[in-house]
Amino acid sequence: MRATRAALLAIGTAAAVTLAACGGSDDDGGSGEAAGPVALTLWTGFTGGDRAAYEELIATFNETHDDIQVTMEVQPWDTIAQTLPSAWGTGQGPDLATPNFDPNVIGRYLETDSLLALDAVGDGEDQINVDQLAPAAVEAFTVDGELYAVPANVATLQLYYNKALFAAAGVDAPPATVDDFRAVAQQLTGDGVYGLSLAERETIQMWPILQWLDGGDIVGDDNCSVLDSPENIESLTTWAQLVQDGVAPVGLTGAESDALFSAGQAAMQLNGPWAAPGYTDAGIDLGVAPVPTGVDGDVTLASTVPLAVSANTDHPEEAQEFLAWWTGVDAQKQFALASGFPPVRTDLADDPELAANDVVSAFAAALPSGRLYLQGVPNATEVDAEGYVPLIGEITRGEDVAGAAAAATERIDAITGCQS
Amino acid sequence: MSTDLRAGAQSSLKWILLGIGLVFALVPFVWMVTGSFRTEADLFAAPDRLWPATWSLHGYRGIWAELPFLRLIVNSFVFAGVTTLLCLLFDSMCAYALARIRFRGSTLCFWLVIATLMIPFQVTLIPVFVELFHLGWLDTYQGLILPRATSAFGIFMLRQFFISIPRELDEAARIDGAGHLRIYFRIILPLAKPALATLAVLHFMNLWNDLLWPLIVTSSTDMRTLPAGLTLFGGQHVIDHAVLLAGATISLLPLAIAFFLAQRYFVAGVATTGLK
Amino acid sequence: MSTTSTASASGARGVARRGGSAPDTGTTPRRRRIRWQPAWLFMAPSLTIIAVFIAYPIVESFRYSLYDWRVGADSQEWLGLGNYTELFGDERFWNALRVTVIFAVASVALQLLLGYAAAAALQRDGWFNRVVRSAFFFPTVVALAVIGLVWRFLLDPQIGLVSGLIERFGGDPVQWLQDPALALPTVIFVSVWKNVGFTMIILLAALKGVPAQLYEAARLDGASGWRLTRHVTLPSIRPALLFATMIMTINSLQVFDLVYVMTNGGPLFATDTLVTMMFREGFENFRIGYASAIAWVLFALILLLSALQLKLFRYRDVD
């Protein structure tokens, strides 16, 4: 029962011969021959409803570029997480990929030198115009002064509200400040309706916004948890109390939280542009408002998906040309109109076509106040899964906030390696 | 026994329990199929109904329009079918050696085979993926099929069956001058038909349903199997229930048809594997 | 049809038992000399595939578990048993171990109990029994991912059929998968629901193999009901019970798909099993070495339990 590499190759060739009749695919892995256009492979995790908009974008690129043809292979995010590290780590795999929906993952791939540092930067025709891209994303993708990815998309969260429920309760406008927010949520609660639909796990993060609104945060600049600071404990206590009072549900996933709002059983929800079509389909009389102003001004959650180039690609120039086009004015306008996502560029704010689109303009308006979740925190995925999400789960189920926050702080500090 | 009153009460209790079991076993599937024809608004408005208020095809329309459907089904059949056939051949050969030939190391081999069942498959993903890379088998049929072309479970099961076949049959054949190959093909395999049929169904079903493996090995849409291709419809943030249920219904349909056609034979077949 | 072939199979087994040993002993040395070679030829395809695609990767994963393994990195940091010592100090690991053991014990016990009950009730071969058997078996045919999806919807507090029915009859929706106290029992229920058909079929086969004379003899001795089951049926189907229990134990200790689809280990790690923890560490936190260590601890656990089960069922080979 031992396998040497030679044996492995031997049975490999034997089997390849016998199975040749089955017809293997002619996968060339993007190796560059001079003949014909350059073929680039792109792996993305854009499944579901938004996929069509990305596919149209790729089609447009291929139509307008005779010399470069991009093939997008869409697969679930967890499949990418299982295969891309090995693929890129062993010097193979796609030329381009969105390695994860979490921008913090960039650091993981840098540990194995898998990412190409993008140098085609500037305001020229085929260059990536960094100055015009969403600053939060650029900051997240820049490590030691080098840019390693561009935003494949940028989204912000806004306040969805159910106009019918608001009217029935006699509330005529969405809340404008965080205090209003809590008051309105309480006012709308009752008769089987929650004031606010909240999700704790497997979701786009909603709880960090609540903390930011109260001037709180999760991890500080020194990578140490600040959850046990007095203002954070006060904020967490306030919101956890609302949950226990039945103003918001306990323990939902993102999908369950969406279902609650779709069923007309919640008056408000913090969510991204992707949710709008589903809510309209479900027959909700939908309003989208800015997130209420917090004690330190406007703030909301921004999320961005990194689009990166393999360090081992044979076509670094063409790959970067593609990134430049993807983040360019025409592509972003097309994408925003098709998907409802705000453009990744800040210079499209005044575009009349985009301004006329309610969803796009609402979410684009929040871009300047958008903050990324756990940005730049070491091992952010673990901080989320082992520290923050369990904390929210505990305090909404009645555990003592100060104690739970102290325990979460200890855990998070161990994960980030904070020296306090 | 049937005249006994107490037995009568017992048997009606039995039927009631069986009836409850039936409802539990089947209602989820009814809900799945009818749910695939419901609109979101209908689903949210009347969660306690099993039947759509209006029938909507939007769950199926999207899937039909956006997937190379025929290709995925062919891939699924090639993957599950060819792998099952190879598995039956290789498993039965190995089981034959373990059950019918005395040789040094046979017990050790048997336990090594069984031991491979005890490690979670997920932990081997990365080494296997790297191997397939070096072989150049990613996104190919041989990459999909060959690593799966034998199974410890099948070897275990067939060995248990082969052991129960009387040795006198071998001896008689051997006196007639038959070698192992002949005994294996002419005596053991024909006698093992029910066990092989059962194993074929179990393998086919598991391979057809396998999601993780095809997702890892293939990356282009043209090489996907049906369940792997359907993962395109589960969005990260947004769930369209009808679409997901339609996908589940579609991937289940070929299996369900095969199951009900082979049901009689299958339930009988499993019943005759002679597991000791 | 099934009755006749079962009878012939069990009859054949009887013959093998009675007649097997006598001719064997005299001819063993000759056999050994001429037969070891064909054995390896017969096993070559399977063993090659197992060696290359299963055994070697498994051994490789053990190597990973001794490092802080980064896929594709040029050099790896050697930890020795560091991953294992960290694991034994990790409260998540002990939680996952507890969840896994509870899941395995509960689901194996319930599956055996319900599977046996169903098999005993459906033993006779009428058309009705056959339809009911098929219905019970059907969930086994369906992919775990589909089952997880469907039950997750069914149990959804807002749109699910179960909550809908509870509310119609005036109850409050139950937080099946949101309440940490209920999530694990709910997942166990769905797992049993799916797998009970498999157990039923295996035990049905065994029950049909029990010779009728044994029952008649026991009845003549005045045995009935539970005593008949205890002294005749259960001993006779012991080999099938062993097979079913072992396979179920191995599978349930490695439960992943169902949990991954239904709860992804939540809420508050209430359904976090060893394999979901392994998956999270390996593919979300990129700690391949640590994940491999979890797999090897699980392997040791399964090996131990399988050995115990073999001892408990006093497993003896006929061969």
PDB file of N, CA, C and O in Angstrom, chain B residues 69-93:
ATOM      1  N   PHE B  69     -28.463  22.217 -20.108  1.00  0.00           N
ATOM      2  CA  PHE B  69     -29.111  21.157 -19.363  1.00  0.00           C
ATOM      3  C   PHE B  69     -28.751  19.755 -19.819  1.00  0.00           C
ATOM      4  O   PHE B  69     -28.428  18.886 -19.021  1.00  0.00           O
ATOM      5  N   LEU B  70     -28.829  19.585 -21.138  1.00  0.00           N
ATOM      6  CA  LEU B  70     -28.575  18.258 -21.697  1.00  0.00           C
ATOM      7  C   LEU B  70     -27.162  17.810 -21.345  1.00  0.00           C
ATOM      8  O   LEU B  70     -26.929  16.676 -20.933  1.00  0.00           O
ATOM      9  N   ARG B  71     -26.238  18.735 -21.484  1.00  0.00           N
ATOM     10  CA  ARG B  71     -24.838  18.453 -21.213  1.00  0.00           C
ATOM     11  C   ARG B  71     -24.653  18.002 -19.751  1.00  0.00           C
ATOM     12  O   ARG B  71     -23.952  17.047 -19.459  1.00  0.00           O
ATOM     13  N   LEU B  72     -25.310  18.713 -18.839  1.00  0.00           N
ATOM     14  CA  LEU B  72     -25.168  18.366 -17.423  1.00  0.00           C
ATOM     15  C   LEU B  72     -25.717  16.976 -17.148  1.00  0.00           C
ATOM     16  O   LEU B  72     -25.146  16.193 -16.381  1.00  0.00           O
ATOM     17  N   ILE B  73     -26.839  16.662 -17.770  1.00  0.00           N
ATOM     18  CA  ILE B  73     -27.442  15.352 -17.538  1.00  0.00           C
ATOM     19  C   ILE B  73     -26.546  14.257 -18.113  1.00  0.00           C
ATOM     20  O   ILE B  73     -26.310  13.232 -17.468  1.00  0.00           O
ATOM     21  N   VAL B  74     -26.000  14.515 -19.319  1.00  0.00           N
ATOM     22  CA  VAL B  74     -25.077  13.540 -19.898  1.00  0.00           C
ATOM     23  C   VAL B  74     -23.877  13.353 -18.972  1.00  0.00           C
ATOM     24  O   VAL B  74     -23.474  12.231 -18.661  1.00  0.00           O
ATOM     25  N   ASN B  75     -23.319  14.466 -18.495  1.00  0.00           N
ATOM     26  CA  ASN B  75     -22.187  14.366 -17.574  1.00  0.00           C
ATOM     27  C   ASN B  75     -22.527  13.543 -16.344  1.00  0.00           C
ATOM     28  O   ASN B  75     -21.746  12.717 -15.885  1.00  0.00           O
ATOM     29  N   SER B  76     -23.701  13.802 -15.794  1.00  0.00           N
ATOM     30  CA  SER B  76     -24.115  13.068 -14.599  1.00  0.00           C
ATOM     31  C   SER B  76     -24.198  11.584 -14.885  1.00  0.00           C
ATOM     32  O   SER B  76     -23.750  10.765 -14.086  1.00  0.00           O
ATOM     33  N   PHE B  77     -24.783  11.251 -16.044  1.00  0.00           N
ATOM     34  CA  PHE B  77     -24.909   9.838 -16.384  1.00  0.00           C
ATOM     35  C   PHE B  77     -23.540   9.208 -16.634  1.00  0.00           C
ATOM     36  O   PHE B  77     -23.283   8.090 -16.207  1.00  0.00           O
ATOM     37  N   VAL B  78     -22.665   9.933 -17.323  1.00  0.00           N
ATOM     38  CA  VAL B  78     -21.325   9.396 -17.570  1.00  0.00           C
ATOM     39  C   VAL B  78     -20.604   9.194 -16.242  1.00  0.00           C
ATOM     40  O   VAL B  78     -20.074   8.119 -15.951  1.00  0.00           O
ATOM     41  N   PHE B  79     -20.619  10.216 -15.408  1.00  0.00           N
ATOM     42  CA  PHE B  79     -19.915  10.131 -14.127  1.00  0.00           C
ATOM     43  C   PHE B  79     -20.495   9.003 -13.269  1.00  0.00           C
ATOM     44  O   PHE B  79     -19.779   8.073 -12.870  1.00  0.00           O
ATOM     45  N   ALA B  80     -21.792   9.051 -13.015  1.00  0.00           N
ATOM     46  CA  ALA B  80     -22.381   8.054 -12.113  1.00  0.00           C
ATOM     47  C   ALA B  80     -22.388   6.672 -12.754  1.00  0.00           C
ATOM     48  O   ALA B  80     -22.098   5.668 -12.104  1.00  0.00           O
ATOM     49  N   GLY B  81     -22.682   6.612 -14.056  1.00  0.00           N
ATOM     50  CA  GLY B  81     -22.796   5.324 -14.725  1.00  0.00           C
ATOM     51  C   GLY B  81     -21.465   4.610 -14.875  1.00  0.00           C
ATOM     52  O   GLY B  81     -21.301   3.476 -14.426  1.00  0.00           O
ATOM     53  N   VAL B  82     -20.494   5.282 -15.507  1.00  0.00           N
ATOM     54  CA  VAL B  82     -19.197   4.643 -15.740  1.00  0.00           C
ATOM     55  C   VAL B  82     -18.527   4.305 -14.406  1.00  0.00           C
ATOM     56  O   VAL B  82     -17.980   3.218 -14.221  1.00  0.00           O
ATOM     57  N   THR B  83     -18.592   5.243 -13.464  1.00  0.00           N
ATOM     58  CA  THR B  83     -17.967   4.990 -12.171  1.00  0.00           C
ATOM     59  C   THR B  83     -18.607   3.783 -11.494  1.00  0.00           C
ATOM     60  O   THR B  83     -17.912   2.935 -10.926  1.00  0.00           O
ATOM     61  N   THR B  84     -19.922   3.676 -11.580  1.00  0.00           N
ATOM     62  CA  THR B  84     -20.601   2.539 -10.957  1.00  0.00           C
ATOM     63  C   THR B  84     -20.129   1.234 -11.584  1.00  0.00           C
ATOM     64  O   THR B  84     -19.821   0.274 -10.875  1.00  0.00           O
ATOM     65  N   LEU B  85     -20.053   1.201 -12.912  1.00  0.00           N
ATOM     66  CA  LEU B  85     -19.625  -0.027 -13.586  1.00  0.00           C
ATOM     67  C   LEU B  85     -18.202  -0.416 -13.174  1.00  0.00           C
ATOM     68  O   LEU B  85     -17.925  -1.561 -12.823  1.00  0.00           O
ATOM     69  N   LEU B  86     -17.287   0.565 -13.220  1.00  0.00           N
ATOM     70  CA  LEU B  86     -15.903   0.277 -12.824  1.00  0.00           C
ATOM     71  C   LEU B  86     -15.843  -0.191 -11.374  1.00  0.00           C
ATOM     72  O   LEU B  86     -15.134  -1.130 -11.027  1.00  0.00           O
ATOM     73  N   CYS B  87     -16.626   0.476 -10.544  1.00  0.00           N
ATOM     74  CA  CYS B  87     -16.667   0.147  -9.129  1.00  0.00           C
ATOM     75  C   CYS B  87     -17.102  -1.303  -8.924  1.00  0.00           C
ATOM     76  O   CYS B  87     -16.510  -2.031  -8.134  1.00  0.00           O
ATOM     77  N   LEU B  88     -18.144  -1.707  -9.638  1.00  0.00           N
ATOM     78  CA  LEU B  88     -18.648  -3.070  -9.480  1.00  0.00           C
ATOM     79  C   LEU B  88     -17.569  -4.069  -9.870  1.00  0.00           C
ATOM     80  O   LEU B  88     -17.330  -5.051  -9.168  1.00  0.00           O
ATOM     81  N   LEU B  89     -16.887  -3.792 -10.982  1.00  0.00           N
ATOM     82  CA  LEU B  89     -15.841  -4.697 -11.447  1.00  0.00           C
ATOM     83  C   LEU B  89     -14.694  -4.768 -10.431  1.00  0.00           C
ATOM     84  O   LEU B  89     -14.329  -5.831  -9.936  1.00  0.00           O
ATOM     85  N   PHE B  90     -14.144  -3.606 -10.092  1.00  0.00           N
ATOM     86  CA  PHE B  90     -12.970  -3.576  -9.216  1.00  0.00           C
ATOM     87  C   PHE B  90     -13.307  -4.066  -7.810  1.00  0.00           C
ATOM     88  O   PHE B  90     -12.550  -4.825  -7.200  1.00  0.00           O
ATOM     89  N   ASP B  91     -14.450  -3.611  -7.280  1.00  0.00           N
ATOM     90  CA  ASP B  91     -14.835  -4.029  -5.927  1.00  0.00           C
ATOM     91  C   ASP B  91     -15.001  -5.542  -5.861  1.00  0.00           C
ATOM     92  O   ASP B  91     -14.550  -6.188  -4.915  1.00  0.00           O
ATOM     93  N   SER B  92     -15.665  -6.105  -6.887  1.00  0.00           N
ATOM     94  CA  SER B  92     -15.951  -7.536  -6.818  1.00  0.00           C
ATOM     95  C   SER B  92     -14.657  -8.331  -6.992  1.00  0.00           C
ATOM     96  O   SER B  92     -14.470  -9.364  -6.358  1.00  0.00           O
ATOM     97  N   MET B  93     -13.728  -7.836  -7.823  1.00  0.00           N
ATOM     98  CA  MET B  93     -12.452  -8.525  -7.972  1.00  0.00           C
ATOM     99  C   MET B  93     -11.690  -8.536  -6.656  1.00  0.00           C
ATOM    100  O   MET B  93     -11.178  -9.570  -6.204  1.00  0.00           O
TER     101      MET B  93
END
